[in-house]
Short mmCIF file of C-alpha atoms in Angstrom, two decimals:
data_model
loop_
_atom_site.label_atom_id
_atom_site.label_comp_id
_atom_site.label_asym_id
_atom_site.label_seq_id
_atom_site.Cartn_x
_atom_site.Cartn_y
_atom_site.Cartn_z
CA UNK A 1 -42.38 247.93 -48.95
CA UNK A 2 -39.94 246.37 -51.35
CA UNK A 3 -37.40 245.22 -47.95
CA UNK A 4 -40.92 242.86 -47.06
CA UNK A 5 -41.43 241.51 -50.09
CA UNK A 6 -37.33 240.80 -49.74
CA UNK A 7 -37.32 238.92 -46.45
CA UNK A 8 -40.66 237.18 -47.28
CA UNK A 9 -38.42 235.75 -50.32
CA UNK A 10 -35.46 234.88 -48.54
CA UNK A 11 -37.77 233.33 -45.42
CA UNK A 12 -39.35 231.18 -48.36
CA UNK A 13 -36.38 229.95 -49.12
CA UNK A 14 -34.47 228.88 -45.95
CA UNK A 15 -38.24 227.16 -45.81
CA UNK A 16 -37.96 225.07 -49.03
CA UNK A 17 -34.83 223.87 -48.62
CA UNK A 18 -35.82 223.24 -44.52
CA UNK A 19 -38.03 220.66 -45.99
CA UNK A 20 -36.18 219.79 -48.72
CA UNK A 21 -32.51 218.47 -46.78
CA UNK A 22 -33.92 215.34 -45.72
CA UNK A 23 -33.95 214.27 -49.46
CA UNK A 24 -30.88 216.39 -50.37
CA UNK A 25 -28.87 215.17 -47.93
CA UNK A 26 -30.16 210.96 -48.84
CA UNK A 27 -27.63 209.11 -51.30
CA UNK A 28 -28.65 208.31 -54.75
CA UNK A 29 -31.45 205.55 -55.42
CA UNK A 30 -30.31 202.42 -57.07
CA UNK A 31 -32.35 199.48 -58.95
CA UNK A 32 -32.08 196.55 -56.27
CA UNK A 33 -29.43 193.98 -56.61
CA UNK A 34 -29.60 191.07 -58.62
CA UNK A 35 -30.22 187.91 -57.02
CA UNK A 36 -27.47 186.07 -56.85
CA UNK A 37 -27.64 183.00 -58.98
CA UNK A 38 -28.18 179.82 -57.76
CA UNK A 39 -25.68 176.37 -57.68
CA UNK A 40 -28.24 174.63 -60.70
CA UNK A 41 -27.81 177.88 -62.94
CA UNK A 42 -24.31 178.65 -62.09
CA UNK A 43 -23.68 174.22 -62.85
CA UNK A 44 -25.49 175.15 -66.02
CA UNK A 45 -23.84 177.84 -67.33
CA UNK A 46 -20.46 175.81 -66.95
CA UNK A 47 -21.94 173.08 -69.00
CA UNK A 48 -23.14 175.47 -71.67
CA UNK A 49 -19.67 176.70 -71.28
CA UNK A 50 -18.42 173.75 -71.97
CA UNK A 51 -20.08 173.26 -75.47
CA UNK A 52 -19.70 176.44 -76.39
CA UNK A 53 -15.97 176.73 -75.62
CA UNK A 54 -12.64 176.49 -76.97
CA UNK A 55 -11.00 172.80 -77.62
CA UNK A 56 -10.04 171.07 -74.35
CA UNK A 57 -6.55 169.26 -73.35
CA UNK A 58 -7.14 166.47 -70.98
CA UNK A 59 -4.63 164.01 -68.90
CA UNK A 60 -6.18 161.07 -67.46
CA UNK A 61 -4.12 158.83 -65.52
CA UNK A 62 -4.64 155.65 -63.56
CA UNK A 63 -2.75 153.40 -60.78
CA UNK A 64 -1.42 150.37 -62.30
CA UNK A 65 -3.30 148.84 -60.13
CA UNK A 66 -6.46 150.60 -61.23
CA UNK A 67 -4.62 149.70 -64.80
CA UNK A 68 -5.42 145.85 -64.38
CA UNK A 69 -8.98 146.23 -62.40
CA UNK A 70 -9.58 148.10 -66.25
CA UNK A 71 -8.64 145.46 -68.16
CA UNK A 72 -10.14 142.40 -66.31
CA UNK A 73 -13.66 144.04 -66.36
CA UNK A 74 -13.07 146.48 -68.92
CA UNK A 75 -17.01 147.69 -68.71
CA UNK A 76 -17.78 148.57 -65.04
CA UNK A 77 -15.56 151.62 -63.47
CA UNK A 78 -12.09 151.78 -61.94
CA UNK A 79 -10.24 155.10 -60.10
CA UNK A 80 -8.50 157.91 -62.29
CA UNK A 81 -7.37 161.38 -62.11
CA UNK A 82 -8.17 163.81 -64.48
CA UNK A 83 -5.81 167.05 -65.62
CA UNK A 84 -7.04 170.11 -67.11
CA UNK A 85 -4.63 172.91 -67.20
CA UNK A 86 -4.23 173.60 -63.44
CA UNK A 87 -7.71 171.78 -62.67
CA UNK A 88 -7.08 168.32 -60.79
CA UNK A 89 -10.39 166.32 -60.45
CA UNK A 90 -9.52 163.19 -57.99
CA UNK A 91 -12.02 160.37 -57.13
CA UNK A 92 -13.25 160.26 -61.18
CA UNK A 93 -14.87 156.97 -62.22
CA UNK A 94 -13.73 155.65 -65.16
CA UNK A 95 -14.65 152.38 -68.04
CA UNK A 96 -14.40 151.91 -70.92
CA UNK A 97 -17.24 152.54 -73.80
CA UNK A 98 -18.22 151.29 -77.57
CA UNK A 99 -19.44 148.62 -79.34
CA UNK A 100 -18.91 146.49 -81.96
CA UNK A 101 -17.55 148.69 -84.19
CA UNK A 102 -15.73 151.39 -82.29
CA UNK A 103 -14.45 149.57 -79.06
CA UNK A 104 -10.99 149.13 -78.58
CA UNK A 105 -9.10 147.90 -75.42
CA UNK A 106 -7.28 150.18 -73.17
CA UNK A 107 -3.77 149.65 -74.67
CA UNK A 108 -5.68 151.16 -78.17
CA UNK A 109 -7.66 154.14 -78.61
CA UNK A 110 -10.43 153.19 -76.38
CA UNK A 111 -13.93 155.10 -75.72
CA UNK A 112 -14.11 156.04 -72.21
CA UNK A 113 -17.16 156.98 -70.08
CA UNK A 114 -15.65 159.71 -67.13
CA UNK A 115 -18.25 159.74 -63.77
CA UNK A 116 -17.58 162.61 -61.51
CA UNK A 117 -20.30 161.57 -59.19
CA UNK A 118 -20.08 157.56 -58.33
CA UNK A 119 -16.96 157.47 -55.98
CA UNK A 120 -16.92 159.62 -52.91
CA UNK A 121 -14.60 162.71 -52.91
CA UNK A 122 -15.28 163.06 -56.70
CA UNK A 123 -16.45 167.08 -58.40
CA UNK A 124 -18.29 168.01 -60.87
CA UNK A 125 -16.25 168.74 -64.30
CA UNK A 126 -17.55 172.38 -65.41
CA UNK A 127 -20.72 171.66 -63.44
CA UNK A 128 -21.03 168.13 -65.42
CA UNK A 129 -21.45 164.68 -63.38
CA UNK A 130 -20.80 162.58 -66.12
CA UNK A 131 -19.64 162.92 -70.34
CA UNK A 132 -17.67 160.42 -73.11
CA UNK A 133 -15.00 160.31 -74.74
CA UNK A 134 -15.84 158.87 -78.60
CA UNK A 135 -12.56 157.68 -80.19
CA UNK A 136 -14.85 158.23 -83.54
CA UNK A 137 -13.31 154.52 -84.82
CA UNK A 138 -15.52 154.82 -87.64
CA UNK A 139 -16.38 158.74 -88.00
CA UNK A 140 -12.76 160.02 -89.43
CA UNK A 141 -14.55 163.81 -89.84
CA UNK A 142 -14.74 163.84 -85.74
CA UNK A 143 -17.79 165.74 -87.02
CA UNK A 144 -20.95 163.48 -87.42
CA UNK A 145 -22.35 163.25 -83.91
CA UNK A 146 -22.23 166.52 -83.49
CA UNK A 147 -23.87 168.53 -86.44
CA UNK A 148 -26.35 165.81 -86.12
CA UNK A 149 -27.34 166.21 -83.21
CA UNK A 150 -27.23 170.28 -83.41
CA UNK A 151 -30.10 169.59 -86.63
CA UNK A 152 -31.74 167.44 -84.17
CA UNK A 153 -32.01 169.79 -80.72
CA UNK A 154 -32.85 172.87 -83.64
CA UNK A 155 -36.19 170.16 -84.84
CA UNK A 156 -36.67 169.71 -80.97
CA UNK A 157 -35.45 166.03 -80.91
CA UNK A 158 -33.57 165.46 -77.71
CA UNK A 159 -29.53 164.94 -78.59
CA UNK A 160 -26.73 165.08 -76.50
CA UNK A 161 -23.95 168.17 -76.94
CA UNK A 162 -20.63 167.77 -78.57
CA UNK A 163 -17.65 169.52 -78.21
CA UNK A 164 -14.18 168.46 -78.83
CA UNK A 165 -10.82 167.34 -76.66
CA UNK A 166 -7.37 166.27 -76.81
CA UNK A 167 -6.53 163.47 -74.25
CA UNK A 168 -3.55 161.79 -72.94
CA UNK A 169 -4.22 158.13 -71.29
CA UNK A 170 -1.19 157.49 -68.84
CA UNK A 171 1.28 159.72 -70.72
CA UNK A 172 0.14 158.42 -74.21
CA UNK A 173 -0.89 160.82 -76.67
CA UNK A 174 -4.48 159.77 -77.66
CA UNK A 175 -5.07 162.35 -80.59
CA UNK A 176 -8.47 163.69 -80.81
CA UNK A 177 -11.91 162.34 -79.43
CA UNK A 178 -15.37 163.79 -79.50
CA UNK A 179 -16.57 165.46 -75.69
CA UNK A 180 -20.02 163.98 -75.15
CA UNK A 181 -22.64 165.04 -73.22
CA UNK A 182 -24.25 162.13 -70.70
CA UNK A 183 -27.55 161.44 -70.27
CA UNK A 184 -27.94 162.54 -66.98
CA UNK A 185 -30.70 164.78 -64.81
CA UNK A 186 -28.77 167.53 -66.47
CA UNK A 187 -29.34 166.57 -69.65
CA UNK A 188 -33.07 165.68 -68.92
CA UNK A 189 -33.74 169.61 -67.51
CA UNK A 190 -32.68 171.04 -71.22
CA UNK A 191 -36.27 168.72 -72.84
CA UNK A 192 -38.35 168.21 -69.64
CA UNK A 193 -39.83 169.79 -66.83
CA UNK A 194 -39.80 166.91 -64.87
CA UNK A 195 -36.48 164.87 -64.55
CA UNK A 196 -37.50 161.84 -61.78
CA UNK A 197 -38.83 159.88 -64.43
CA UNK A 198 -37.60 156.57 -65.99
CA UNK A 199 -34.12 156.63 -68.33
CA UNK A 200 -33.55 153.28 -70.51
CA UNK A 201 -31.04 152.28 -72.29
CA UNK A 202 -31.74 150.16 -75.47
CA UNK A 203 -28.80 148.16 -75.70
CA UNK A 204 -26.53 147.11 -78.42
CA UNK A 205 -29.39 145.99 -81.23
CA UNK A 206 -32.09 145.07 -78.58
CA UNK A 207 -35.60 145.66 -78.76
CA UNK A 208 -37.24 147.33 -76.09
CA UNK A 209 -38.31 143.74 -74.34
CA UNK A 210 -34.82 142.63 -74.75
CA UNK A 211 -33.18 142.90 -71.44
CA UNK A 212 -33.50 146.36 -71.68
CA UNK A 213 -31.39 148.33 -68.78
CA UNK A 214 -32.94 151.27 -66.55
CA UNK A 215 -30.16 154.15 -66.21
CA UNK A 216 -32.73 155.83 -63.54
CA UNK A 217 -35.71 154.24 -62.04
CA UNK A 218 -36.46 151.51 -59.91
CA UNK A 219 -33.99 149.05 -62.43
CA UNK A 220 -36.83 145.96 -61.30
CA UNK A 221 -39.23 148.18 -61.98
CA UNK A 222 -40.47 147.24 -66.37
CA UNK A 223 -44.01 147.48 -65.56
CA UNK A 224 -44.68 150.20 -67.96
CA UNK A 225 -42.29 148.89 -70.53
CA UNK A 226 -44.74 145.36 -70.69
CA UNK A 227 -47.25 148.36 -71.36
CA UNK A 228 -45.44 149.72 -73.96
CA UNK A 229 -44.71 145.94 -75.43
CA UNK A 230 -48.25 145.44 -75.38
CA UNK A 231 -49.67 148.25 -76.63
CA UNK A 232 -47.23 147.52 -80.01
CA UNK A 233 -48.31 144.09 -80.56
CA UNK A 234 -51.72 144.69 -80.47
CA UNK A 235 -53.36 143.52 -83.54
CA UNK A 236 -56.40 145.24 -83.98
CA UNK A 237 -55.60 149.26 -85.45
CA UNK A 238 -57.64 151.59 -83.56
CA UNK A 239 -57.50 149.15 -80.28
CA UNK A 240 -53.20 149.57 -81.43
CA UNK A 241 -53.34 153.50 -81.75
CA UNK A 242 -55.52 154.39 -78.74
CA UNK A 243 -52.88 151.77 -76.30
CA UNK A 244 -50.10 153.30 -77.76
CA UNK A 245 -51.75 156.88 -77.39
CA UNK A 246 -51.76 155.82 -73.58
CA UNK A 247 -48.31 155.16 -73.02
CA UNK A 248 -46.11 156.77 -76.04
CA UNK A 249 -46.07 160.73 -76.69
CA UNK A 250 -47.34 159.40 -80.33
CA UNK A 251 -46.19 163.03 -82.04
CA UNK A 252 -42.70 163.14 -80.48
CA UNK A 253 -41.78 159.46 -81.59
CA UNK A 254 -42.93 160.76 -85.21
CA UNK A 255 -40.36 163.07 -85.13
CA UNK A 256 -37.77 161.20 -83.77
CA UNK A 257 -38.45 158.89 -86.63
CA UNK A 258 -38.40 161.35 -88.97
CA UNK A 259 -35.21 163.13 -87.66
CA UNK A 260 -33.80 159.28 -87.58
CA UNK A 261 -34.88 159.10 -91.54
CA UNK A 262 -33.61 162.71 -92.37
CA UNK A 263 -30.49 161.92 -90.78
CA UNK A 264 -29.70 158.36 -92.43
CA UNK A 265 -29.56 157.07 -89.32
CA UNK A 266 -29.28 153.72 -90.52
CA UNK A 267 -27.72 152.29 -87.14
CA UNK A 268 -30.48 154.04 -84.73
CA UNK A 269 -33.85 152.62 -83.49
CA UNK A 270 -35.94 152.40 -86.17
CA UNK A 271 -33.73 150.96 -88.59
CA UNK A 272 -31.18 148.52 -86.45
CA UNK A 273 -32.37 148.37 -83.15
CA UNK A 274 -28.99 150.01 -82.02
CA UNK A 275 -27.94 153.24 -80.24
CA UNK A 276 -31.27 154.52 -78.56
CA UNK A 277 -32.81 155.28 -74.59
CA UNK A 278 -35.95 156.69 -74.18
CA UNK A 279 -37.53 158.34 -71.02
CA UNK A 280 -40.87 158.27 -69.19
CA UNK A 281 -42.00 161.40 -68.85
CA UNK A 282 -43.36 161.80 -64.99
CA UNK A 283 -45.29 165.20 -66.22
CA UNK A 284 -47.48 163.37 -69.06
CA UNK A 285 -47.21 159.64 -67.79
CA UNK A 286 -45.27 158.82 -71.36
CA UNK A 287 -42.72 157.68 -73.51
CA UNK A 288 -40.65 159.33 -75.50
CA UNK A 289 -36.94 158.41 -77.49
CA UNK A 290 -33.70 160.36 -77.98
CA UNK A 291 -31.57 160.05 -80.66
CA UNK A 292 -27.59 158.62 -80.17
CA UNK A 293 -24.64 157.04 -81.35
CA UNK A 294 -24.74 159.34 -84.56
CA UNK A 295 -21.51 158.68 -85.51
CA UNK A 296 -22.41 156.93 -89.31
CA UNK A 297 -24.98 159.45 -90.08
CA UNK A 298 -25.24 161.32 -93.35
CA UNK A 299 -23.25 159.00 -94.95
CA UNK A 300 -26.29 157.65 -97.92
CA UNK A 301 -27.55 161.40 -99.20
CA UNK A 302 -30.22 158.80 -101.26
CA UNK A 303 -31.41 157.46 -98.09
CA UNK A 304 -35.35 156.70 -98.23
CA UNK A 305 -36.71 159.54 -96.65
CA UNK A 306 -40.46 157.41 -96.22
CA UNK A 307 -39.62 154.05 -95.80
CA UNK A 308 -40.69 151.14 -93.30
CA UNK A 309 -39.78 151.35 -90.31
CA UNK A 310 -38.14 147.84 -88.45
CA UNK A 311 -38.32 148.08 -85.01
CA UNK A 312 -40.58 147.54 -82.35
CA UNK A 313 -42.37 150.77 -81.38
CA UNK A 314 -41.66 152.49 -85.02
CA UNK A 315 -43.78 149.51 -86.96
CA UNK A 316 -46.47 149.89 -84.63
CA UNK A 317 -46.54 153.26 -84.98
CA UNK A 318 -46.56 152.12 -89.19
CA UNK A 319 -48.78 149.99 -89.78
CA UNK A 320 -51.60 152.98 -88.69
CA UNK A 321 -52.59 154.63 -91.51
CA UNK A 322 -52.74 158.22 -90.23
CA UNK A 323 -49.78 157.75 -88.50
CA UNK A 324 -48.19 158.41 -92.45
CA UNK A 325 -49.87 162.14 -93.23
CA UNK A 326 -48.48 162.27 -89.52
CA UNK A 327 -45.14 161.62 -90.35
CA UNK A 328 -44.68 163.12 -94.05
CA UNK A 329 -46.03 166.73 -92.04
CA UNK A 330 -43.02 166.15 -89.27
CA UNK A 331 -40.73 165.57 -92.38
CA UNK A 332 -42.07 168.79 -93.96
CA UNK A 333 -41.81 170.84 -91.41
CA UNK A 334 -38.37 170.15 -89.61
CA UNK A 335 -36.93 171.47 -94.01
CA UNK A 336 -38.91 174.48 -93.72
CA UNK A 337 -37.85 175.46 -90.14
CA UNK A 338 -34.60 173.37 -89.90
CA UNK A 339 -32.63 172.73 -93.05
CA UNK A 340 -33.69 174.93 -95.54
CA UNK A 341 -33.47 178.01 -93.64
CA UNK A 342 -30.01 177.79 -91.89
CA UNK A 343 -26.82 177.17 -93.86
CA UNK A 344 -25.85 173.58 -92.46
CA UNK A 345 -23.01 173.59 -94.98
CA UNK A 346 -21.40 176.77 -93.50
CA UNK A 347 -21.99 175.58 -90.17
CA UNK A 348 -19.97 172.67 -91.12
CA UNK A 349 -17.15 174.47 -92.17
CA UNK A 350 -17.13 176.59 -89.27
CA UNK A 351 -17.41 173.64 -86.52
CA UNK A 352 -14.61 171.89 -88.89
CA UNK A 353 -12.04 174.70 -89.20
CA UNK A 354 -12.06 175.18 -85.31
CA UNK A 355 -10.45 171.17 -85.20
CA UNK A 356 -8.38 171.94 -88.26
CA UNK A 357 -7.11 175.08 -86.59
CA UNK A 358 -6.45 173.01 -83.31
CA UNK A 359 -5.29 170.65 -85.21
CA UNK A 360 -2.53 172.03 -87.13
CA UNK A 361 -0.81 173.26 -83.65
CA UNK A 362 -0.09 169.69 -82.85
CA UNK A 363 0.53 168.40 -86.08
CA UNK A 364 0.71 170.73 -89.52
CA UNK A 365 0.44 167.74 -91.19
CA UNK A 366 -2.71 166.46 -90.21
CA UNK A 367 -4.63 169.54 -90.46
CA UNK A 368 -3.52 169.41 -94.18
CA UNK A 369 -5.73 165.99 -94.37
CA UNK A 370 -8.52 166.77 -92.18
CA UNK A 371 -9.55 169.84 -94.23
CA UNK A 372 -10.33 166.56 -96.73
CA UNK A 373 -12.64 165.77 -93.84
CA UNK A 374 -14.87 169.27 -93.69
CA UNK A 375 -15.31 168.67 -97.25
CA UNK A 376 -16.24 165.60 -97.09
CA UNK A 377 -19.42 166.24 -94.66
CA UNK A 378 -19.99 169.89 -96.11
CA UNK A 379 -20.63 167.88 -98.88
CA UNK A 380 -23.19 165.19 -97.53
CA UNK A 381 -25.33 167.68 -95.63
CA UNK A 382 -25.48 169.58 -99.16
CA UNK A 383 -26.57 167.00 -100.93
CA UNK A 384 -28.79 165.28 -98.51
CA UNK A 385 -30.54 168.45 -97.87
CA UNK A 386 -30.89 168.86 -101.71
CA UNK A 387 -32.18 164.90 -101.90
CA UNK A 388 -34.84 165.52 -99.48
CA UNK A 389 -36.48 168.63 -100.75
CA UNK A 390 -36.91 166.41 -103.67
CA UNK A 391 -38.53 163.45 -102.01
CA UNK A 392 -40.69 165.29 -100.00
CA UNK A 393 -41.97 166.94 -103.16
CA UNK A 394 -42.08 163.51 -104.76
CA UNK A 395 -43.49 161.46 -102.38
CA UNK A 396 -47.03 160.84 -102.62
CA UNK A 397 -49.41 162.83 -100.31
CA UNK A 398 -51.91 161.55 -98.36
CA UNK A 399 -55.77 161.97 -99.31
CA UNK A 400 -57.60 164.53 -97.48
CA UNK A 401 -61.31 163.81 -98.16
CA UNK A 402 -63.77 166.50 -96.72
CA UNK A 403 -66.94 166.38 -95.02
CA UNK A 404 -68.87 164.66 -98.31
CA UNK A 405 -65.60 161.85 -99.00
CA UNK A 406 -64.38 163.74 -102.23
CA UNK A 407 -60.66 164.86 -103.01
CA UNK A 408 -60.04 167.22 -105.39
CA UNK A 409 -56.50 166.57 -107.38
CA UNK A 410 -55.95 170.10 -109.75
CA UNK A 411 -52.78 169.35 -109.23
CA UNK A 412 -49.40 167.01 -108.36
CA UNK A 413 -49.83 165.58 -111.79
CA UNK A 414 -46.64 163.90 -113.66
CA UNK A 415 -45.83 162.50 -117.13
CA UNK A 416 -44.97 159.08 -117.86
CA UNK A 417 -45.01 157.62 -121.16
CA UNK A 418 -43.60 157.96 -125.03
CA UNK A 419 -44.44 158.93 -128.64
CA UNK A 420 -46.65 161.68 -126.71
CA UNK A 421 -46.65 165.54 -126.36
CA UNK A 422 -47.22 166.77 -122.62
CA UNK A 423 -48.59 170.36 -121.59
CA UNK A 424 -51.49 171.56 -119.53
CA UNK A 425 -54.06 173.98 -121.42
CA UNK A 426 -56.57 176.28 -121.40
CA UNK A 427 -59.59 174.66 -123.53
CA UNK A 428 -63.43 175.98 -124.23
CA UNK A 429 -62.29 178.23 -121.38
CA UNK A 430 -60.84 175.29 -119.03
CA UNK A 431 -57.93 174.40 -117.82
CA UNK A 432 -56.71 170.93 -118.67
CA UNK A 433 -54.39 168.96 -118.72
CA UNK A 434 -53.58 167.36 -122.09
CA UNK A 435 -51.87 164.38 -124.11
CA UNK A 436 -51.46 164.50 -127.95
CA UNK A 437 -50.68 161.10 -129.61
CA UNK A 438 -47.51 161.19 -132.12
CA UNK A 439 -47.61 157.13 -133.12
CA UNK A 440 -47.80 153.97 -130.78
CA UNK A 441 -48.53 156.01 -127.89
CA UNK A 442 -48.45 155.03 -124.92
CA UNK A 443 -49.26 158.21 -122.42
CA UNK A 444 -50.76 159.10 -119.36
CA UNK A 445 -51.05 161.89 -116.64
CA UNK A 446 -50.16 160.00 -113.13
CA UNK A 447 -51.33 161.03 -109.52
CA UNK A 448 -49.55 159.74 -106.50
CA UNK A 449 -51.87 159.38 -103.08
CA UNK A 450 -51.70 157.59 -100.11
CA UNK A 451 -55.17 156.10 -99.28
CA UNK A 452 -56.70 154.10 -96.01
CA UNK A 453 -58.75 150.84 -97.74
CA UNK A 454 -61.47 151.35 -99.15
CA UNK A 455 -63.93 151.39 -101.98
CA UNK A 456 -63.19 154.81 -103.79
CA UNK A 457 -64.22 156.12 -107.35
CA UNK A 458 -61.99 158.21 -109.36
CA UNK A 459 -63.75 160.33 -111.58
CA UNK A 460 -62.79 163.14 -114.29
CA UNK A 461 -64.42 165.26 -117.45
CA UNK A 462 -62.32 164.53 -120.47
CA UNK A 463 -62.93 165.86 -124.34
CA UNK A 464 -61.47 163.23 -127.57
CA UNK A 465 -60.73 164.11 -130.72
CA UNK A 466 -59.43 162.42 -133.89
CA UNK A 467 -58.12 158.91 -131.62
CA UNK A 468 -56.93 156.31 -133.91
CA UNK A 469 -56.29 153.56 -131.34
CA UNK A 470 -53.47 151.33 -132.48
CA UNK A 471 -55.20 148.14 -132.06
CA UNK A 472 -58.62 147.72 -131.58
CA UNK A 473 -58.26 146.33 -127.88
CA UNK A 474 -60.72 147.69 -125.59
CA UNK A 475 -58.72 148.91 -123.69
CA UNK A 476 -57.33 151.77 -125.92
CA UNK A 477 -58.17 154.58 -126.93
CA UNK A 478 -58.40 157.56 -123.65
CA UNK A 479 -59.65 156.99 -120.52
CA UNK A 480 -59.08 157.15 -116.16
CA UNK A 481 -58.38 154.31 -114.59
CA UNK A 482 -55.43 153.49 -111.23
CA UNK A 483 -52.16 151.73 -112.11
CA UNK A 484 -52.80 147.85 -111.85
CA UNK A 485 -55.67 148.20 -112.94
CA UNK A 486 -57.43 147.70 -116.16
CA UNK A 487 -60.37 149.74 -117.67
CA UNK A 488 -61.98 146.43 -118.68
CA UNK A 489 -63.40 148.37 -122.25
CA UNK A 490 -64.93 151.27 -120.02
CA UNK A 491 -64.19 154.73 -120.34
CA UNK A 492 -62.12 154.12 -124.25
CA UNK A 493 -62.72 157.06 -125.32
CA UNK A 494 -61.88 156.61 -129.35
CA UNK A 495 -62.49 159.47 -132.83
CA UNK A 496 -64.24 163.00 -131.19
CA UNK A 497 -65.89 162.90 -128.28
CA UNK A 498 -67.26 166.60 -126.18
CA UNK A 499 -66.69 166.71 -122.73
CA UNK A 500 -68.33 163.87 -120.89
CA UNK A 501 -67.76 162.30 -117.37
CA UNK A 502 -65.95 159.37 -116.70
CA UNK A 503 -65.68 157.01 -113.94
CA UNK A 504 -63.25 154.24 -113.21
CA UNK A 505 -63.98 152.75 -109.29
CA UNK A 506 -61.51 150.47 -107.79
CA UNK A 507 -60.53 148.42 -104.41
CA UNK A 508 -57.74 150.05 -102.43
CA UNK A 509 -55.58 147.99 -99.82
CA UNK A 510 -54.62 151.20 -98.18
CA UNK A 511 -51.24 152.49 -99.10
CA UNK A 512 -50.31 154.22 -102.24
CA UNK A 513 -52.27 154.48 -104.91
CA UNK A 514 -52.00 155.69 -108.30
CA UNK A 515 -54.13 157.80 -110.48
CA UNK A 516 -54.08 157.18 -114.36
CA UNK A 517 -55.28 159.58 -117.05
CA UNK A 518 -54.10 157.59 -120.21
CA UNK A 519 -54.26 157.97 -123.83
CA UNK A 520 -53.22 154.48 -126.00
CA UNK A 521 -53.47 155.69 -130.00
CA UNK A 522 -51.48 156.36 -133.09
CA UNK A 523 -53.07 159.46 -133.08
CA UNK A 524 -55.88 162.04 -131.95
CA UNK A 525 -55.92 164.20 -128.34
CA UNK A 526 -57.55 163.98 -125.11
CA UNK A 527 -58.27 166.96 -122.81
CA UNK A 528 -58.91 165.63 -119.33
CA UNK A 529 -59.84 169.28 -116.45
CA UNK A 530 -58.22 169.62 -113.67
CA UNK A 531 -61.13 171.20 -112.12
CA UNK A 532 -63.23 167.97 -112.79
CA UNK A 533 -60.40 165.76 -111.08
CA UNK A 534 -61.47 164.00 -108.37
CA UNK A 535 -61.33 160.60 -106.03
CA UNK A 536 -64.67 160.04 -103.65
CA UNK A 537 -64.46 157.78 -101.12
CA UNK A 538 -67.83 155.46 -101.06
CA UNK A 539 -67.46 153.04 -98.09
#
């Protein structure tokens, strides 16, 4: 019996082996191979590597006939050869670039545009069809465009990437350049889902209606520009806003405005009608603008973060009161999500040290001097971010009226005046703004506010004690008003007065209004109940 059991076990094992043998003999299973990167993906990676990689050395050579061609017509292309390491790029189209402050001729240190797609037989340079070499004639730091563009891109505003390169031109050592990404469809693909739209170049200190050049699209078809110009020139605010919204991405434009302001980009579109490109996105049918030409940004840390915008498009937007609140939100968002959480001074130092180390290998004396340039940009960025924080706090907040047309004013008050004691206290169980006269007092609590044109009523619940006016004028005592407006004998509390409501009605033309809760007296106290301070839009 035991023998039969063993025999049965052996037969079961043999049967199992025969059943499993095809599986045991097969090759081990592996994950399917990853698909081969497409040509476009390889090109994108190659481009990314240029701007994340080491500083390159580029040798540009032109035949004598091509040099003469370039000198005769510096703004048109000549043919050149570019050598980078052991790699030689032939049939490269090259022309001189720059405007009033940065342009230099071929025999100087010219700014250059290199195109690898214009002449037959050319091949892309590390995936790029085109790039610029900026001579930084107006930026001895070689860092402004790079840092400004990085801040812009972090905030979602299109801007070119930058790196650096040492350049020789027909054997002449030209020194350091900023290598800047050109406005190609590869550039557009990083910001737009559809890159087949029209790209415009505004030119040198030109408005959008002044012979704007079309870099992509039918150069003869400028109907969209005419539509944008007509929308900007619409006289009625409501109609202009509606027309602009059909041809311009207003939210993106406000973001662009905020970025030019934050970067102190006085030489950009909104303040000088210069250094700009704009693109008609086929997926939306609307225009948006890029920041560009940032070699002089960040030079004025105290540049106002809210100011009039002189260019046609920026001015047309700014004339609509509702744009101010939208613009301010973009400024605050950029500060809170880009400027505040990132250590930009450290970023400047890191990029500057990268440049300084490369310079040191070629010119140790220049490297020592260059440390001062790094410190300059670091300090500019530090100061600018601090000033923006303060300016945001000081900017009059746009009025936000509820459904009942009332806006509470419990916070945002600041003190102004002399010979007075100011504090915020609790009296009779109520939080209040307090002023105590200390002889010849003209003191006030003030609140800056931006309101649309209309008729308003400013209200407060007020208590007074032992107020002695400095003179018998009807405007003496305690009361409420707006800056530039007189109380005309209204609300002039004197002596002792229990809690009572005060009202001041006024007509606003639209824009900034300063609300005033004041005391004009030799002695006495006044309290303005916090939760009673409010403004009502009457009509």
